[in-house]
Amino acid sequence: VLLYNSAVSGNCYKVRLLLVHLGIPYDRENLDVVDRSNRPDVIGGLNPALRVPTIVLDDGRPLAESNAIISYFAEGTDYLPTDRYERAQVLQWLFFEQYQHEPHVAVARFMVLFKQDEIEPAVIAGKQEDARGAIAIMEQHLQSHTFFVGERYSIADIALYAYTHVAPEADVSLEPYPAVRAWIDRVAAQPGHVLITD
Ligand SMILES: N[C@@H](CCC(=O)N[C@@H](CS)C(=O)NCC(=O)O)C(=O)O
């Protein structure tokens, strides 16, 4: 497997974390997330959206969108339930992550880490407030669940962990969310866990 990667990207980290859990070897080619000028040349033929993660399978087929990629590799493993309802619950949280979480938590982090000087403080504050809203939803669910689906670690947890655990880098404190913090510890304690910086 070849992973077009960014070292700082939580979306790419989802893929790296699952591949390590599954013992699937991969090569990474790092792309810049701030200077995107070489994207069309490097991944234009693989992913029309020009985003990372984009992967190329060993047989040459490309795949993009982090949650699609982790769904592909999780198929037939303990990381994706076989029960129809539980699989749909995994999708519920994957779609939640992409619509209501990542666009706020990841974007707030991107602004704080890389665009602090260019973006209006009020815009960043608005993103941070939306990020807190998403994490509060997770907190509510995790008050009565150990993991997002079926009381087992799955790709729903991997998808949500990626940006939640680095929310403090977006100046979004996790202090008000004890159930989220306990879940973060449970995810990090999984055998074969790797860090976003690994
Ligand atoms: N929905 C996509 C989002 C991917 C994404 O936004 N990737 C960022 C890095 S985290 C990127 O490639 N940004 C550069 C760009 O927007 O051109 C996914 O989950 O994979």
Tab-separated table of C-alpha atoms and ligand atoms in Angstrom:
chain	number	residue	atom	x	y	z
A	1	VAL	CA	0.000	0.000	0.000
A	2	LEU	CA	1.186	3.534	-0.805
A	3	LEU	CA	-0.206	6.325	1.383
A	4	TYR	CA	-0.092	9.930	0.211
A	5	ASN	CA	0.265	11.414	3.638
A	6	SER	CA	0.614	14.533	5.695
A	7	ALA	CA	2.408	14.221	9.017
A	8	VAL	CA	0.103	16.728	10.764
A	9	SER	CA	-3.169	15.463	9.305
A	10	GLY	CA	-5.588	13.629	11.581
A	11	ASN	CA	-7.322	12.254	8.493
A	12	CYS	CA	-4.046	10.605	7.456
A	13	TYR	CA	-3.417	9.467	11.032
A	14	LYS	CA	-6.674	7.441	10.958
A	15	VAL	CA	-5.233	5.402	8.088
A	16	ARG	CA	-1.776	5.019	9.643
A	17	LEU	CA	-3.258	3.903	12.990
A	18	LEU	CA	-5.512	1.253	11.443
A	19	LEU	CA	-2.804	-0.084	9.109
A	20	VAL	CA	-0.490	-0.560	12.098
A	21	HIS	CA	-3.260	-2.285	14.091
A	22	LEU	CA	-3.823	-4.628	11.146
A	23	GLY	CA	-0.119	-5.232	10.524
A	24	ILE	CA	-0.422	-4.041	6.909
A	25	PRO	CA	2.876	-2.606	5.649
A	26	TYR	CA	2.745	0.682	3.765
A	27	ASP	CA	4.974	3.347	2.260
A	28	ARG	CA	4.243	6.999	2.777
A	29	GLU	CA	4.784	9.908	0.458
A	30	ASN	CA	4.408	13.148	2.351
A	31	LEU	CA	2.591	16.106	0.801
A	32	ASP	CA	2.506	19.637	2.155
A	33	VAL	CA	-0.873	20.762	3.521
A	34	VAL	CA	-0.080	24.464	3.287
A	35	ASP	CA	1.692	24.659	-0.109
A	36	ARG	CA	-0.608	22.581	-2.302
A	37	SER	CA	0.925	23.583	-5.649
A	38	ASN	CA	2.216	20.107	-6.556
A	39	ARG	CA	-1.081	18.325	-5.804
A	40	PRO	CA	-2.373	18.064	-9.408
A	41	ASP	CA	0.920	16.543	-10.578
A	42	VAL	CA	1.282	14.107	-7.689
A	43	ILE	CA	-2.261	12.885	-6.950
A	44	GLY	CA	-4.397	14.462	-9.686
A	45	GLY	CA	-4.792	11.157	-11.472
A	46	LEU	CA	-5.679	9.319	-8.254
A	47	ASN	CA	-8.092	11.613	-6.394
A	48	PRO	CA	-9.969	14.388	-8.201
A	49	ALA	CA	-10.459	16.164	-4.851
A	50	LEU	CA	-6.638	16.464	-4.506
A	51	ARG	CA	-6.752	15.683	-0.792
A	52	VAL	CA	-4.762	13.456	1.484
A	53	PRO	CA	-5.090	10.736	2.573
A	54	THR	CA	-5.130	9.113	-0.829
A	55	ILE	CA	-3.886	5.553	-1.106
A	56	VAL	CA	-2.844	3.244	-3.912
A	57	LEU	CA	-3.514	-0.444	-3.315
A	58	ASP	CA	-0.879	-3.015	-4.273
A	59	ASP	CA	-2.860	-3.786	-7.449
A	60	GLY	CA	-2.723	-0.102	-8.481
A	61	ARG	CA	-6.276	0.943	-7.610
A	62	PRO	CA	-6.527	4.323	-5.803
A	63	LEU	CA	-8.872	5.222	-2.951
A	64	ALA	CA	-9.488	8.521	-1.169
A	65	GLU	CA	-11.486	9.916	1.779
A	66	SER	CA	-10.106	8.830	5.130
A	67	ASN	CA	-13.284	7.151	6.325
A	68	ALA	CA	-13.709	5.254	3.050
A	69	ILE	CA	-10.097	4.070	3.312
A	70	ILE	CA	-10.438	2.840	6.897
A	71	SER	CA	-13.753	1.166	6.027
A	72	TYR	CA	-12.017	-0.671	3.185
A	73	PHE	CA	-9.203	-2.004	5.370
A	74	ALA	CA	-11.500	-2.769	8.334
A	75	GLU	CA	-13.772	-4.996	6.255
A	76	GLY	CA	-13.647	-8.549	7.622
A	77	THR	CA	-11.692	-7.536	10.737
A	78	ASP	CA	-12.573	-6.818	14.381
A	79	TYR	CA	-12.537	-3.098	13.588
A	80	LEU	CA	-15.851	-3.242	11.672
A	81	PRO	CA	-18.839	-5.134	13.119
A	82	THR	CA	-20.587	-7.743	10.979
A	83	ASP	CA	-24.029	-7.093	12.448
A	84	ARG	CA	-26.028	-4.942	10.029
A	85	TYR	CA	-27.295	-2.504	12.663
A	86	GLU	CA	-23.883	-2.105	14.278
A	87	ARG	CA	-22.271	-1.467	10.901
A	88	ALA	CA	-24.853	1.256	10.273
A	89	GLN	CA	-24.047	2.701	13.695
A	90	VAL	CA	-20.384	2.819	12.676
A	91	LEU	CA	-21.463	4.732	9.548
A	92	GLN	CA	-23.561	7.024	11.746
A	93	TRP	CA	-20.435	8.098	13.627
A	94	LEU	CA	-18.237	8.236	10.514
A	95	PHE	CA	-20.715	10.612	8.858
A	96	PHE	CA	-21.076	12.599	12.078
A	97	GLU	CA	-17.294	12.943	12.162
A	98	GLN	CA	-17.120	14.252	8.613
A	99	TYR	CA	-20.094	16.618	8.803
A	100	GLN	CA	-20.201	17.917	12.348
A	101	HIS	CA	-16.794	17.255	13.905
A	102	GLU	CA	-13.837	17.337	11.490
A	103	PRO	CA	-14.992	20.535	9.727
A	104	HIS	CA	-14.856	22.277	13.116
A	105	VAL	CA	-12.195	20.528	15.226
A	106	ALA	CA	-9.714	19.940	12.386
A	107	VAL	CA	-10.294	23.309	10.771
A	108	ALA	CA	-9.937	25.169	14.094
A	109	ARG	CA	-6.652	23.299	14.664
A	110	PHE	CA	-5.433	24.093	11.140
A	111	MET	CA	-6.232	27.788	11.669
A	112	VAL	CA	-4.498	27.915	15.066
A	113	LEU	CA	-1.419	25.996	13.913
A	114	PHE	CA	-0.913	27.527	10.461
A	115	LYS	CA	-3.150	30.532	9.766
A	116	GLN	CA	-3.333	32.374	13.099
A	117	ASP	CA	-1.994	35.593	11.531
A	118	GLU	CA	-4.224	35.572	8.451
A	119	ILE	CA	-7.630	34.730	9.867
A	120	GLU	CA	-9.906	36.978	11.917
A	121	PRO	CA	-9.910	35.979	15.607
A	122	ALA	CA	-13.724	35.940	15.556
A	123	VAL	CA	-13.705	33.342	12.761
A	124	ILE	CA	-11.319	31.125	14.736
A	125	ALA	CA	-13.416	31.603	17.881
A	126	GLY	CA	-16.532	30.554	15.971
A	127	LYS	CA	-14.830	27.363	14.772
A	128	GLN	CA	-13.653	26.614	18.308
A	129	GLU	CA	-17.204	27.040	19.605
A	130	ASP	CA	-18.535	24.644	16.950
A	131	ALA	CA	-15.727	22.221	17.862
A	132	ARG	CA	-16.840	22.301	21.516
A	133	GLY	CA	-20.386	21.538	20.342
A	134	ALA	CA	-19.187	18.423	18.511
A	135	ILE	CA	-17.135	17.226	21.461
A	136	ALA	CA	-20.093	17.812	23.795
A	137	ILE	CA	-22.138	15.420	21.627
A	138	MET	CA	-19.386	12.800	21.993
A	139	GLU	CA	-19.325	13.428	25.746
A	140	GLN	CA	-23.038	12.731	26.008
A	141	HIS	CA	-22.699	9.412	24.152
A	142	LEU	CA	-19.599	8.336	26.056
A	143	GLN	CA	-21.208	8.954	29.445
A	144	SER	CA	-22.972	5.613	28.939
A	145	HIS	CA	-20.682	3.817	26.457
A	146	THR	CA	-17.065	2.631	26.608
A	147	PHE	CA	-16.627	2.877	22.810
A	148	PHE	CA	-18.838	4.407	20.114
A	149	VAL	CA	-20.418	1.191	18.834
A	150	GLY	CA	-21.091	-2.198	20.399
A	151	GLU	CA	-18.874	-1.549	23.446
A	152	ARG	CA	-15.886	-2.475	21.270
A	153	TYR	CA	-13.064	-0.481	19.706
A	154	SER	CA	-13.872	0.054	16.012
A	155	ILE	CA	-13.121	2.419	13.138
A	156	ALA	CA	-15.807	4.733	14.576
A	157	ASP	CA	-13.419	5.309	17.502
A	158	ILE	CA	-10.404	5.657	15.208
A	159	ALA	CA	-12.179	8.265	13.058
A	160	LEU	CA	-13.260	10.333	16.056
A	161	TYR	CA	-10.044	9.915	18.015
A	162	ALA	CA	-7.886	11.381	15.235
A	163	TYR	CA	-8.815	15.023	15.769
A	164	THR	CA	-10.440	14.871	19.217
A	165	HIS	CA	-7.226	13.960	21.020
A	166	VAL	CA	-5.426	16.929	19.455
A	167	ALA	CA	-8.289	19.394	20.108
A	168	PRO	CA	-6.061	21.213	22.639
A	169	GLU	CA	-3.827	22.147	19.659
A	170	ALA	CA	-6.880	24.069	18.414
A	171	ASP	CA	-7.039	25.789	21.812
A	172	VAL	CA	-10.102	23.691	22.590
A	173	SER	CA	-9.644	22.282	26.080
A	174	LEU	CA	-10.868	18.766	26.865
A	175	GLU	CA	-11.107	19.618	30.552
A	176	PRO	CA	-14.947	19.938	30.495
A	177	TYR	CA	-15.343	16.463	28.915
A	178	PRO	CA	-14.329	13.727	31.403
A	179	ALA	CA	-16.017	10.887	29.502
A	180	VAL	CA	-14.186	11.928	26.315
A	181	ARG	CA	-10.893	12.040	28.226
A	182	ALA	CA	-11.470	8.555	29.673
A	183	TRP	CA	-12.287	7.260	26.158
A	184	ILE	CA	-9.120	8.885	24.783
A	185	ASP	CA	-7.159	6.928	27.410
A	186	ARG	CA	-8.959	3.699	26.434
A	187	VAL	CA	-8.154	4.227	22.747
A	188	ALA	CA	-4.503	5.043	23.489
A	189	ALA	CA	-4.283	1.854	25.594
A	190	GLN	CA	-5.266	-0.399	22.669
A	191	PRO	CA	-2.536	-2.876	21.706
A	192	GLY	CA	-0.511	-1.571	18.778
A	193	HIS	CA	-1.508	2.048	19.293
A	194	VAL	CA	0.725	4.580	17.532
A	195	LEU	CA	0.890	8.330	18.018
A	196	ILE	CA	-0.062	10.966	15.450
A	197	THR	CA	3.611	11.971	15.512
A	198	ASP	CA	4.894	8.434	14.815
B	1	LIG	N1	-12.842	14.427	3.820
B	1	LIG	C1	-11.441	14.197	3.570
B	1	LIG	C2	-10.675	15.401	4.034
B	1	LIG	C3	-9.220	15.322	3.641
B	1	LIG	C4	-8.521	16.620	3.874
B	1	LIG	O1	-9.113	17.661	4.159
B	1	LIG	N2	-7.210	16.568	3.769
B	1	LIG	C5	-6.418	17.746	3.993
B	1	LIG	C6	-5.313	17.435	4.965
B	1	LIG	S1	-6.002	16.954	6.536
B	1	LIG	C7	-5.831	18.211	2.688
B	1	LIG	O2	-5.462	17.434	1.834
B	1	LIG	N3	-5.760	19.516	2.560
B	1	LIG	C8	-5.155	20.150	1.439
B	1	LIG	C9	-6.189	20.728	0.527
B	1	LIG	O3	-7.292	21.026	0.982
B	1	LIG	O4	-5.879	20.907	-0.653
B	1	LIG	C10	-10.985	12.943	4.288
B	1	LIG	O5	-11.589	12.581	5.312
B	1	LIG	O6	-10.033	12.302	3.844
